[in-house]
XYZ file of C-alpha atoms in Angstrom:
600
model
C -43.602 35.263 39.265
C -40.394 33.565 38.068
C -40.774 30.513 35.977
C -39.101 27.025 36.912
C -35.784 26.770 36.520
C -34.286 24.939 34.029
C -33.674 21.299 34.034
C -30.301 20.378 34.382
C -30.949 17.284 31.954
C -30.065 17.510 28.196
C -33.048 16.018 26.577
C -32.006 16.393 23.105
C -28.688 15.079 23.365
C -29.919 12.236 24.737
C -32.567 11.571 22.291
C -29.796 12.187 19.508
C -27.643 9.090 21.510
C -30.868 6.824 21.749
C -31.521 7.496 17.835
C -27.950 6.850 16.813
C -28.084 3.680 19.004
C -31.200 2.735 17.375
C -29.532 3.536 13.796
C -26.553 1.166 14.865
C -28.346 -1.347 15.783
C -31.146 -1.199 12.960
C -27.990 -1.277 10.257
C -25.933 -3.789 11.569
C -27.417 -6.605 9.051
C -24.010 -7.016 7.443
C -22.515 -7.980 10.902
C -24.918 -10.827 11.272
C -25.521 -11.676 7.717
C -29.518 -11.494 8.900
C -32.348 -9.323 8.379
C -32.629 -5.873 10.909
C -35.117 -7.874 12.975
C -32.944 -11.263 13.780
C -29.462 -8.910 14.409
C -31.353 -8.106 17.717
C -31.301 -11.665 18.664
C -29.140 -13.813 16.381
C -25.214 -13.809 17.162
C -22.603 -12.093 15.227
C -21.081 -13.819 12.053
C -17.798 -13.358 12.790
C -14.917 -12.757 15.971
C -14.150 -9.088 14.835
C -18.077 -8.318 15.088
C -18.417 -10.716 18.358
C -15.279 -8.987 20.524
C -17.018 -5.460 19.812
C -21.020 -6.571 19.749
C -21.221 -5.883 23.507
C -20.748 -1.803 23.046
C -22.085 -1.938 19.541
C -25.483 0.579 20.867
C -24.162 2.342 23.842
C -21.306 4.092 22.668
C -20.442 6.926 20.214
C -18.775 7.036 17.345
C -15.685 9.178 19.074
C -15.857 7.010 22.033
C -15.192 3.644 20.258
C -12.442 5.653 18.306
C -9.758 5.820 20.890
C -10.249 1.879 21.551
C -9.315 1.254 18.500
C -6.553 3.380 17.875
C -5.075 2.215 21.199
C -5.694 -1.514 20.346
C -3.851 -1.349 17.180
C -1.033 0.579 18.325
C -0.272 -2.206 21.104
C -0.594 -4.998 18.230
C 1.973 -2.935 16.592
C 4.444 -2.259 19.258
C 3.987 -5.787 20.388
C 4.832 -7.116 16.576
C 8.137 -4.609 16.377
C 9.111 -7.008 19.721
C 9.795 -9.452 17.077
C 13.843 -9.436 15.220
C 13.919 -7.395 11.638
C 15.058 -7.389 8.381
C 19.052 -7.929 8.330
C 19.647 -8.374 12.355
C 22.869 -9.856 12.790
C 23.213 -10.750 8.696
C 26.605 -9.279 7.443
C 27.155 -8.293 4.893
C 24.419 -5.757 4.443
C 22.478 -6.024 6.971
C 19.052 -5.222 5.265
C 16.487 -2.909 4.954
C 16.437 -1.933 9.149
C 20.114 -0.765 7.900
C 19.291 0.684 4.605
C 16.976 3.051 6.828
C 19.271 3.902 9.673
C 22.105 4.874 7.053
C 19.756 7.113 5.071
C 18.903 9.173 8.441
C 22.965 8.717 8.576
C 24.269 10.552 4.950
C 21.044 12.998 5.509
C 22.158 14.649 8.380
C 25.727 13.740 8.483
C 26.491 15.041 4.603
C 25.569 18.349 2.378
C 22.254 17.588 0.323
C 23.647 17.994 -2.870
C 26.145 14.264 -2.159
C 23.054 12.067 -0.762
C 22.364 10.786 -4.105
C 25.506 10.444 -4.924
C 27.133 8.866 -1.785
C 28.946 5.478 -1.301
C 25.742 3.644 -3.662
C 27.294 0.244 -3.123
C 26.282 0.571 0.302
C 22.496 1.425 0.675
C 22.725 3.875 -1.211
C 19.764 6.160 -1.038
C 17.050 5.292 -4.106
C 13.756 6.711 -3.049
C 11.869 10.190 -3.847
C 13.119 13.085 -1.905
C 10.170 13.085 0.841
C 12.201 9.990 1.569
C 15.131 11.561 1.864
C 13.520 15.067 4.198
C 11.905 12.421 6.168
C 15.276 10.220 6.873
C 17.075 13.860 7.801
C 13.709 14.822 10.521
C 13.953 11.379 11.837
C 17.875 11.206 11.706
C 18.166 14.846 13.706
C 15.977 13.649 16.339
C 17.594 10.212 16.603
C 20.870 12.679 17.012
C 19.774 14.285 19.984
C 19.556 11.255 21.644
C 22.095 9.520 20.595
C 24.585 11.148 18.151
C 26.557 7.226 17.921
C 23.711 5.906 15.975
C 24.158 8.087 12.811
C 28.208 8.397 13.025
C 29.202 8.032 9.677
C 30.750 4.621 8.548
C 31.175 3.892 12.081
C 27.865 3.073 12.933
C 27.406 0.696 9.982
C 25.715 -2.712 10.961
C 25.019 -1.286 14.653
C 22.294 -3.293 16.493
C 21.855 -1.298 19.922
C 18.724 -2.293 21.946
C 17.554 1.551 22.716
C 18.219 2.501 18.813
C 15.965 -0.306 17.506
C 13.396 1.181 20.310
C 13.959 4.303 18.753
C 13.626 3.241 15.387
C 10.195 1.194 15.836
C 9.154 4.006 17.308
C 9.700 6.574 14.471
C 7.659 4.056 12.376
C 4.945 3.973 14.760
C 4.383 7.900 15.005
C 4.976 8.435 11.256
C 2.029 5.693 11.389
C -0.307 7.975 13.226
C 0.624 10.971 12.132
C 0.003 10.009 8.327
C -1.605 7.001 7.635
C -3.977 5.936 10.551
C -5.557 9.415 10.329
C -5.879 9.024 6.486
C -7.761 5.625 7.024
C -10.089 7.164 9.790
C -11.316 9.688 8.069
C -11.647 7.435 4.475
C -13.054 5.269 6.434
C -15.853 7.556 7.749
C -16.633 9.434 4.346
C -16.695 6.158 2.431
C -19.075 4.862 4.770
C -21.136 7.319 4.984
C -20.954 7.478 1.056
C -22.876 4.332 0.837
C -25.256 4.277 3.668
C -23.139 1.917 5.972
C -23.746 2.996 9.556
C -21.547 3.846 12.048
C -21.050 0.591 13.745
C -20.148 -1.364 10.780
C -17.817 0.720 10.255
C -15.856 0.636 13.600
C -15.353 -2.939 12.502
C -14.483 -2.514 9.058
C -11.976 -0.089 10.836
C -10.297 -2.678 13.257
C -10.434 -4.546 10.304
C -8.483 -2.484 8.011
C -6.023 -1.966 10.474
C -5.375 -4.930 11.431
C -4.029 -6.148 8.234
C -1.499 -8.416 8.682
C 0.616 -7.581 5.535
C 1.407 -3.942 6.231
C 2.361 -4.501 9.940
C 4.793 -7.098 9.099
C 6.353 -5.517 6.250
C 6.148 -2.234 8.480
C 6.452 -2.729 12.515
C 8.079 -6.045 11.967
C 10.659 -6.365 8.793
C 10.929 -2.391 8.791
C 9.994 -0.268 6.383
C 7.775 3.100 6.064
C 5.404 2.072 3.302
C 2.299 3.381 5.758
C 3.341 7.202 4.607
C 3.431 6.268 1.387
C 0.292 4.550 0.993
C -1.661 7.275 4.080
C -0.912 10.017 1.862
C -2.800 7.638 -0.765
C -5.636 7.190 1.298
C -5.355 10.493 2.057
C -5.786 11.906 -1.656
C -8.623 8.946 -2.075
C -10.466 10.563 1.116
C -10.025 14.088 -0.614
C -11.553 12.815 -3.622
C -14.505 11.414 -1.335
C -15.092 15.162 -0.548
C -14.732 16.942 -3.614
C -11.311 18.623 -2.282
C -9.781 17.439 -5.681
C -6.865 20.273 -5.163
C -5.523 18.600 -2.120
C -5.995 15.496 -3.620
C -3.551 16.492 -6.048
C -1.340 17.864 -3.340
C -1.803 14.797 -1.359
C -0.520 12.348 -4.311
C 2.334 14.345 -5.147
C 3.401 13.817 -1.807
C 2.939 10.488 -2.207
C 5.238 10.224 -5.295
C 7.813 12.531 -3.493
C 7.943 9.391 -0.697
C 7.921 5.868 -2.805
C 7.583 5.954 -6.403
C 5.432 2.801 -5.818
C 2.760 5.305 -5.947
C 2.874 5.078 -9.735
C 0.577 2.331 -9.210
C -2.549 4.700 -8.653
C -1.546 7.527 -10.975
C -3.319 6.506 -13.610
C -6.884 5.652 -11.265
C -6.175 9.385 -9.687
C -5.573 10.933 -13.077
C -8.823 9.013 -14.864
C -10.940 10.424 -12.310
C -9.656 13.610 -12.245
C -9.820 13.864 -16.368
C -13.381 12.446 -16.003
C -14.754 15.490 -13.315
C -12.880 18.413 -15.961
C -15.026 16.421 -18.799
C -18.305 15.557 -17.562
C -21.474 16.429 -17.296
C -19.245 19.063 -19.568
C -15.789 20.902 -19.716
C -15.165 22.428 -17.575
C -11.821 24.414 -18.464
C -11.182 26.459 -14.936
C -11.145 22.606 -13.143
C -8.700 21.630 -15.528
C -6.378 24.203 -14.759
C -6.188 24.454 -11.399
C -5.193 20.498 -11.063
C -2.804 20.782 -13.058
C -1.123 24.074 -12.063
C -1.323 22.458 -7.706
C -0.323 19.522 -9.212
C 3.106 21.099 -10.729
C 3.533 23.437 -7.924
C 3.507 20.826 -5.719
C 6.009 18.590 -7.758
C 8.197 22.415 -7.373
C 8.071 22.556 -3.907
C 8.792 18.734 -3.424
C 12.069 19.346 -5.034
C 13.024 22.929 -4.052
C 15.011 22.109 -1.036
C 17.133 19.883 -3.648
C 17.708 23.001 -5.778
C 18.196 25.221 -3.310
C 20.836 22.857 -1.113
C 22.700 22.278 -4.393
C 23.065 25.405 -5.693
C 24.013 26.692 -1.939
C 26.846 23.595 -1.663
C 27.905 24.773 -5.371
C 28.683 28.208 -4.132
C 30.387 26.575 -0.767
C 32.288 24.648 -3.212
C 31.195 21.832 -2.011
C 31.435 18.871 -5.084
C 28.452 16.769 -4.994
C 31.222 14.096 -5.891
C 34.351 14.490 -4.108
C 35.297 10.758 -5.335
C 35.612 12.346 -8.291
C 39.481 13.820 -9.592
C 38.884 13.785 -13.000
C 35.991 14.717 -16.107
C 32.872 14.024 -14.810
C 31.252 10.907 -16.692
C 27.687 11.358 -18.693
C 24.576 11.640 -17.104
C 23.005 8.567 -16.922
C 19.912 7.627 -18.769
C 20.340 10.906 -20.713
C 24.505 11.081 -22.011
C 23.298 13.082 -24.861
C 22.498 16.066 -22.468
C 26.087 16.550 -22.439
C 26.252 17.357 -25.565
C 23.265 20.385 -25.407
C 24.440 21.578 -21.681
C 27.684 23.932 -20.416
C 28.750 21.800 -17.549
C 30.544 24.636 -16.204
C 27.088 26.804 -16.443
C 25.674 27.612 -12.811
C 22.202 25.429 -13.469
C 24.490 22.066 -14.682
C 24.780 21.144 -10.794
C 21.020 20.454 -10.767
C 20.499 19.071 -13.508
C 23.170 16.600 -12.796
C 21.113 16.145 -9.031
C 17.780 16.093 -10.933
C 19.011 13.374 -13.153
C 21.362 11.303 -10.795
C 17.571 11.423 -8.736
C 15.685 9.965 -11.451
C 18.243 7.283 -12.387
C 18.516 5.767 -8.765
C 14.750 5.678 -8.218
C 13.875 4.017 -11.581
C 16.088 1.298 -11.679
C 15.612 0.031 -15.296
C 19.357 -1.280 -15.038
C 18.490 -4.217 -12.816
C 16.234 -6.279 -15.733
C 13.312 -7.260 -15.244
C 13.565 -8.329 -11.680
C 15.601 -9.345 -9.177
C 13.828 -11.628 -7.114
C 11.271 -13.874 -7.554
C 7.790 -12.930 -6.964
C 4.413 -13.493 -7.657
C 3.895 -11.685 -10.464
C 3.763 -12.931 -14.169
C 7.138 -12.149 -15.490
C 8.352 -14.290 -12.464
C 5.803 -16.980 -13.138
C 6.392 -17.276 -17.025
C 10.496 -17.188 -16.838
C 9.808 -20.837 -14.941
C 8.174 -22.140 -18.448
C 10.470 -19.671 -20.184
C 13.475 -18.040 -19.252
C 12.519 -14.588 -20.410
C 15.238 -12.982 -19.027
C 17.362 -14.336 -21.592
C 16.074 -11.925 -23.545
C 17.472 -8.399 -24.819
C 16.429 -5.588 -21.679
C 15.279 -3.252 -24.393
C 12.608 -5.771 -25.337
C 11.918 -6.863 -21.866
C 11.087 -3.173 -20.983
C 8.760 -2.504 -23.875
C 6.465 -6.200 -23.571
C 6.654 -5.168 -19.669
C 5.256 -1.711 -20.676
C 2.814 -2.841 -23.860
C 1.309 -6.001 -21.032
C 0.666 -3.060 -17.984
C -1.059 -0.784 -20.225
C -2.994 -3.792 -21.684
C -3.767 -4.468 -17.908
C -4.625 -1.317 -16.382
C -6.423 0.470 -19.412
C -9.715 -1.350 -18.738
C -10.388 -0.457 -15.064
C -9.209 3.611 -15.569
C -11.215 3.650 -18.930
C -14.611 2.498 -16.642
C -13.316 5.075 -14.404
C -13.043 7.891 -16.934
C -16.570 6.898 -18.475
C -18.225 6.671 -14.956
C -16.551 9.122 -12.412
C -18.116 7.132 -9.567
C -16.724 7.900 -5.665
C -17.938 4.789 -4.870
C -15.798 3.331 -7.168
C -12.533 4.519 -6.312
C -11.279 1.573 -4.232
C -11.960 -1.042 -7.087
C -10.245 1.102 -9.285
C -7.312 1.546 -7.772
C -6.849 -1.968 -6.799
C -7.722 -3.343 -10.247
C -4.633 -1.037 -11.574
C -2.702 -1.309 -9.116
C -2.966 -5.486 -9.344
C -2.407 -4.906 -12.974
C 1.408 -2.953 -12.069
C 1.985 -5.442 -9.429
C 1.420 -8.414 -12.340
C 2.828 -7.371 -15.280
C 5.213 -3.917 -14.395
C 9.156 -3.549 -14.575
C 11.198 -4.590 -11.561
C 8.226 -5.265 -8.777
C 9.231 -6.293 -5.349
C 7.479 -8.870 -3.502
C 6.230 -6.092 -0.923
C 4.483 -4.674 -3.769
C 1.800 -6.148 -2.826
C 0.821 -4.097 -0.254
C 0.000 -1.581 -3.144
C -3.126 -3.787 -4.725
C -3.804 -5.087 -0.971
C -4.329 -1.665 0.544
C -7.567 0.099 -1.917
C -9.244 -3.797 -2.108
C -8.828 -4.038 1.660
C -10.661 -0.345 2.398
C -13.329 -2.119 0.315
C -14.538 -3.469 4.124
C -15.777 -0.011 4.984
C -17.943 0.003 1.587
C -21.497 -1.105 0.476
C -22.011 -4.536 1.686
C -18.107 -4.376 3.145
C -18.757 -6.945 5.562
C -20.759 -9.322 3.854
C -19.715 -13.017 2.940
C -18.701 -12.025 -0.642
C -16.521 -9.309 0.231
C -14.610 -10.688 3.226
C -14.269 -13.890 0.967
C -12.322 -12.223 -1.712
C -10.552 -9.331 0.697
C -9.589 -12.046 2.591
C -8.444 -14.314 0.037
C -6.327 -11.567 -1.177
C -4.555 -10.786 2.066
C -3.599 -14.273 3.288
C -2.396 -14.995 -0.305
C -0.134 -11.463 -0.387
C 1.088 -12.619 3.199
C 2.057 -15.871 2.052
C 4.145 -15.002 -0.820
C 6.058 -13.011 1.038
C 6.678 -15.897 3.509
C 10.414 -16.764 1.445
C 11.476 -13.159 2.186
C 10.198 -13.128 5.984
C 12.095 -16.556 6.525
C 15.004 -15.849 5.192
C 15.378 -12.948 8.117
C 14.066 -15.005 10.694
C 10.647 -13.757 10.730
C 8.362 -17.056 10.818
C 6.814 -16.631 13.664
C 5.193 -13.249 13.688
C 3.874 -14.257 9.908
C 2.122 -17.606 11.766
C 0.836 -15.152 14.158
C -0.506 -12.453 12.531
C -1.939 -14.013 9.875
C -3.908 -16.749 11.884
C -5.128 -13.881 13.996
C -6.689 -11.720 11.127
C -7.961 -15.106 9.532
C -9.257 -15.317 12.795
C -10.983 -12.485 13.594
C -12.650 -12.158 10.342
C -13.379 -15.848 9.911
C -11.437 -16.517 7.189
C -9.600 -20.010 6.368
C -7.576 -21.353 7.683
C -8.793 -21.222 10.898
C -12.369 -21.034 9.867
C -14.582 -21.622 6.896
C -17.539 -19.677 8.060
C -17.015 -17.095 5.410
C -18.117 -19.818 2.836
C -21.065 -20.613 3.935
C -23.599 -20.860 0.993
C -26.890 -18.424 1.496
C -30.120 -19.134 -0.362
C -29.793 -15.829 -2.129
C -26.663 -15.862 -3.371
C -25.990 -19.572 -3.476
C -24.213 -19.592 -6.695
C -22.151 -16.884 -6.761
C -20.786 -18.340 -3.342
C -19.906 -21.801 -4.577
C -18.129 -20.423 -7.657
C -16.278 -18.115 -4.534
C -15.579 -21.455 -2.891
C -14.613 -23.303 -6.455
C -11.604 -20.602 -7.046
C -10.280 -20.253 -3.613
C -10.472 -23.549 -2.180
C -7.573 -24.520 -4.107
C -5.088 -22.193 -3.478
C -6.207 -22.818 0.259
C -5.424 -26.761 -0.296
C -2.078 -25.422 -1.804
C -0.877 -23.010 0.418
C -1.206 -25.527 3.764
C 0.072 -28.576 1.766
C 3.029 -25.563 0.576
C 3.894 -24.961 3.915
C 3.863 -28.420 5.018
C 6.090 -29.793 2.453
C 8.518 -26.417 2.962
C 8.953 -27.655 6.527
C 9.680 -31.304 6.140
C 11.074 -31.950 2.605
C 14.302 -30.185 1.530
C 13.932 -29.915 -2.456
C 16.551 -31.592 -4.687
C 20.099 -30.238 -5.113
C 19.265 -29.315 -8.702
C 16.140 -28.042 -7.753
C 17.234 -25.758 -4.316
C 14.711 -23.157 -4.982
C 11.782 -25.487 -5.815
C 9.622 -24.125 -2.929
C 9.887 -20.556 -3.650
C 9.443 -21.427 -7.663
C 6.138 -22.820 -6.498
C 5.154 -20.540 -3.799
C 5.562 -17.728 -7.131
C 3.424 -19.634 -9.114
C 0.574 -19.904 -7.080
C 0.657 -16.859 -6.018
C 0.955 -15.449 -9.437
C -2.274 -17.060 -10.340
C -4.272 -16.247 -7.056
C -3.120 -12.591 -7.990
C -4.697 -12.988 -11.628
C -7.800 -14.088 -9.855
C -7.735 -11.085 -7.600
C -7.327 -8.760 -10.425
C -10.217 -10.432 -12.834
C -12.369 -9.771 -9.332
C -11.855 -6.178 -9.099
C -12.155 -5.590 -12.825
C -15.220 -7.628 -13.210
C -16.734 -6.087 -9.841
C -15.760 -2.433 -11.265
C -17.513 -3.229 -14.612
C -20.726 -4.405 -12.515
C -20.807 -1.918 -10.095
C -20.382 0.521 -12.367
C -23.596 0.390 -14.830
C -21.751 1.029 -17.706
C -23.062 -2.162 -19.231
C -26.945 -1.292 -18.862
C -28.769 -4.233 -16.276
C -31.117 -4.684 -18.875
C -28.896 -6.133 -21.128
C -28.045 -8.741 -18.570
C -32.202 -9.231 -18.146
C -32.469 -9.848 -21.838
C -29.558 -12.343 -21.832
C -31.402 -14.067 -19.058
C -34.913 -14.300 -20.986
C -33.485 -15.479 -24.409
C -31.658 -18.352 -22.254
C -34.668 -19.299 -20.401
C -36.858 -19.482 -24.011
């Protein structure tokens, strides 16, 4: 006799669904800031964790996952709805037109004369994934629309459909690059530290949401998301012990925005630190460093190869040229060792020409003002007075000073969970005290502190406090450049709304709200940041109504750099000191002893 037949019900999946539901809600603590047993009952702490608490047990991890994705990319689209960077602003035009006239000389001239082209107009000063990227988007933009990348004739253009176009190659280099970077970081760190699934949807919607990168990105226009996804990326590889692409993944960060610099040393402390302990290990060793300089190869082979191809065209890389070619810069010497009329002298001169427009050592110290030291101390002292050989060396001697602590705890304790302190505590000690940094810089420091959220207590009252603090400080130093392009509004917006969401002054002060057990640490939180609160609302306040003296026309910004500059410091002593704690490498007992012989 046949048996039943089966049940068309899946049992097991379903019991899987209830457990993970269970798990969710069981681990949500850092949501509520309660114990397991009052998150049933009690309210969330803050917006983010209210607007998703209704799905927070009935839904799977890959079925919250296209919410998100879909909610950020209208927030995104919506902000590019906003005017950009140089609309309507002869002479130049700004950045929107520095990155429609590198998709311009990329497809419209021979590789070997993009370096070398017209450099008093935009001329192109970025890594040469920069440069392949600008050519992809450029040859699509074509296709459309050949008008939009005429050369010199489409200088300055403003048409309606390219700007759609051009938000939209922003937005797909986005998801292609660095949204999938911070998904999957997001996932692997979380899971690194026992953070369950739910709390880190929000820590998601959280990271994502930051209002820094969108404005500098979807609203003043830029592509620093490839740049710092391939980051993440290379952080997330790390996470999983795929050190190789890790490698692969940072070159190709370099190769976009040599910004990156700011994390080389983090990425290379670690990955010295896995080759040395628990011992050498020689084979390791090796195999970084041989992807690591086959990568930097293939970065630049189609550089080589499109030279020496024009060369044999006879195609100059600088027809402006009638007579000698001048020196190489940085290295004139070379001249002296090299046949300029030997076939490899064409790409060396490229190779060069390459490094000299992307390090721009000629410009001083800096340009603009920004938060950063250098910036802060030439209002006390006016450093740049000073010879530019001995800017460049105290500029060098004060980063190393800075970033030598946080990769040296890195190197002694080769921690995953440490990674995103790391990195932020170097990269805030570049952004301080490094040689010509821009005020978007600070998306570099901003970015690892910010994927904190998705960490070991991510969403508690400390973290958020400091993250936070960090975020609306970076956006409001960059509120001089955003003004001066018209971009105001979308700043108010954006940054009130993360505030918002994650409870965060100004619109909210529930973030500070002392708890029993940590009472102390809390009010020394509040102490440091309710200040530069106070400061940046009375700022903006007197920036509206009181036009500064005529001696004194850049007053505001000379005091919007200050602050900043010292918020920053505070930021930086955070991460380090956090890194050093979280780290062990100064034994807890010695902090228990310290404790006794007080209390005797």
């Amino acid at each position: 006799m046949a048996g039943p037949s089966p049940s068309p019900h899946k049992p097991r999946r379903k019991a899987k669904r209830a457990v993970n539901a269970a798990s969710n809600l069981a681990n949500i603590t850092a949501l509520s800031d309660v114990n397991p047993v009052e998150t049933l009952v009690r309210a969330p702490s803050f917006p983010l964790s209210a607007l998703l608490w209704p799905a927070r047990g009935f839904v799977t991890e890959w079925e919250v996952l296209p919410l998100i994705l879909m909610g950020v990319g209208l927030f995104r689209w919506a902000a590019g709805l906003w005017g950009y960077s140089g609309f309507q602003k002869p002479p130049m035009f700004g950045d929107y037109e520095a990155q429609r006239h590198w998709m311009e000389i990329t497809t419209q001239l021979p590789i070997s004369q993009w370096y070398f082209h017209d450099l008093q107009w935009w001329g192109l000063d970025y890594p040469p994934l920069t440069a392949y990227h600008s050519w992809l988007c450029g040859k699509i933009g074509s296709l459309i629309n050949p008008s939009w990348f005429a050369l010199f004739s489409s200088r300055g253009l403003h048409d309606a459909n390219l700007k759609v176009f051009m938000r939209a190659t922003v937005l797909v280099s986005e998801y292609l690059i660095y949204i999938p970077a911070v998904v999957v970081f997001t996932r692997r760190f979380s899971r690194l530290n026992g953070v369950s699934t739910w709390s880190s949807a929000v820590a998601l919607v959280a990271i994502l949401m930051q209002p820094a990168t969108i404005l500098i990105d979807h609203v003043h226009f830029q592509y620093n998301t490839v740049m710092l996804g391939l980051v993440v990326a290379s952080m997330s590889s790390l996470l999983a012990g795929r050190n190789l692409w890790a490698c692969v993944f940072f070159v190709a960060a370099l190769g976009f925005k040599q910004m990156a610099l700011y994390y080389s040393f983090s990425i290379f402390s670690y990955l010295l630190a896995i080759c040395v302990f628990p011992r050498i290990n020689i084979s390791r060793f090796v195999a970084i460093a041989a992807t690591t300089a086959i990568s930097f190869a293939l970065l630049i082979l189609p550089i080589v190869v499109g030279t020496l191809h024009d060369v044999k065209r006879g195609i100059d890389a600088r027809p402006d040229l009638d007579g000698p070619r001048p020196p190489l810069p940085l290295f004139p010497q070379l001249a002296n060792y090299l046949d300029t009329e030997a076939f490899y002298y064409p790409v060396v001169e490229q190779l060069v020409q390459i490094v000299h427009r992307i390090f721009p050592f000629a410009r001083g110290l800096f340009e603009d003002k920004v938060a950063n030291f250098w910036c802060a101390l030439n209002v006390i002292v006016k450093v740049k007075k000073y010879p530019a050989p001995l800017l460049q060396r105290a500029s060098l001697l004060a980063t190393l000073a800075s970033i030598l602590p946080p990769n040296l705890v890195l190197f002694l304790r080769p921690r995953k969970h440490l990674l995103p302190l790391a990195f932020a505590a170097t990269a805030w000690g570049f952004f301080l005290f490094s040689y010509q940094v821009h005020e978007k810089s600070v998306l570099l420091p901003l970015m690892p502190m910010t994927l904190m959220l998705a960490g070991n207590h991510g969403l508690s009252k400390q973290i958020r406090a400091w993250v936070g603090f960090a975020n609306i400080l970076g956006c409001w130093t960059m509120f001089p450049l955003l003004k001066r392009v018209d971009l105001a509004m979308p700043y108010t917006v954006l940054t009130l709304l993360w505030a918002y969401l994650l409870g965060l002054p100004p619109t909210s002060i529930s973030v500070y709200a002392p708890e029993e057990t940590k009472a102390l640490s809390q009010w020394v939180t509040i102490f440091l940041h309710a200040p530069f609160y106070l400061a940046m609302a009375l700022w903006h306040v007197l920036e509206l109504n009181v036009v500064p003296p005529a001696d004194k026309p850049d007053l505001w910004t000379v005091a919007n750099v200050g602050i900043g500059a010292v918020g920053f410091g505070l930021c930086y002593i955070w991460c380090l000191g956090k890194l050093v704690v979280d780290s062990e490498i100064i034994p807890k007992s010695w902090f228990s002893k310290k404790t006794k012989l007080k209390s005797q």
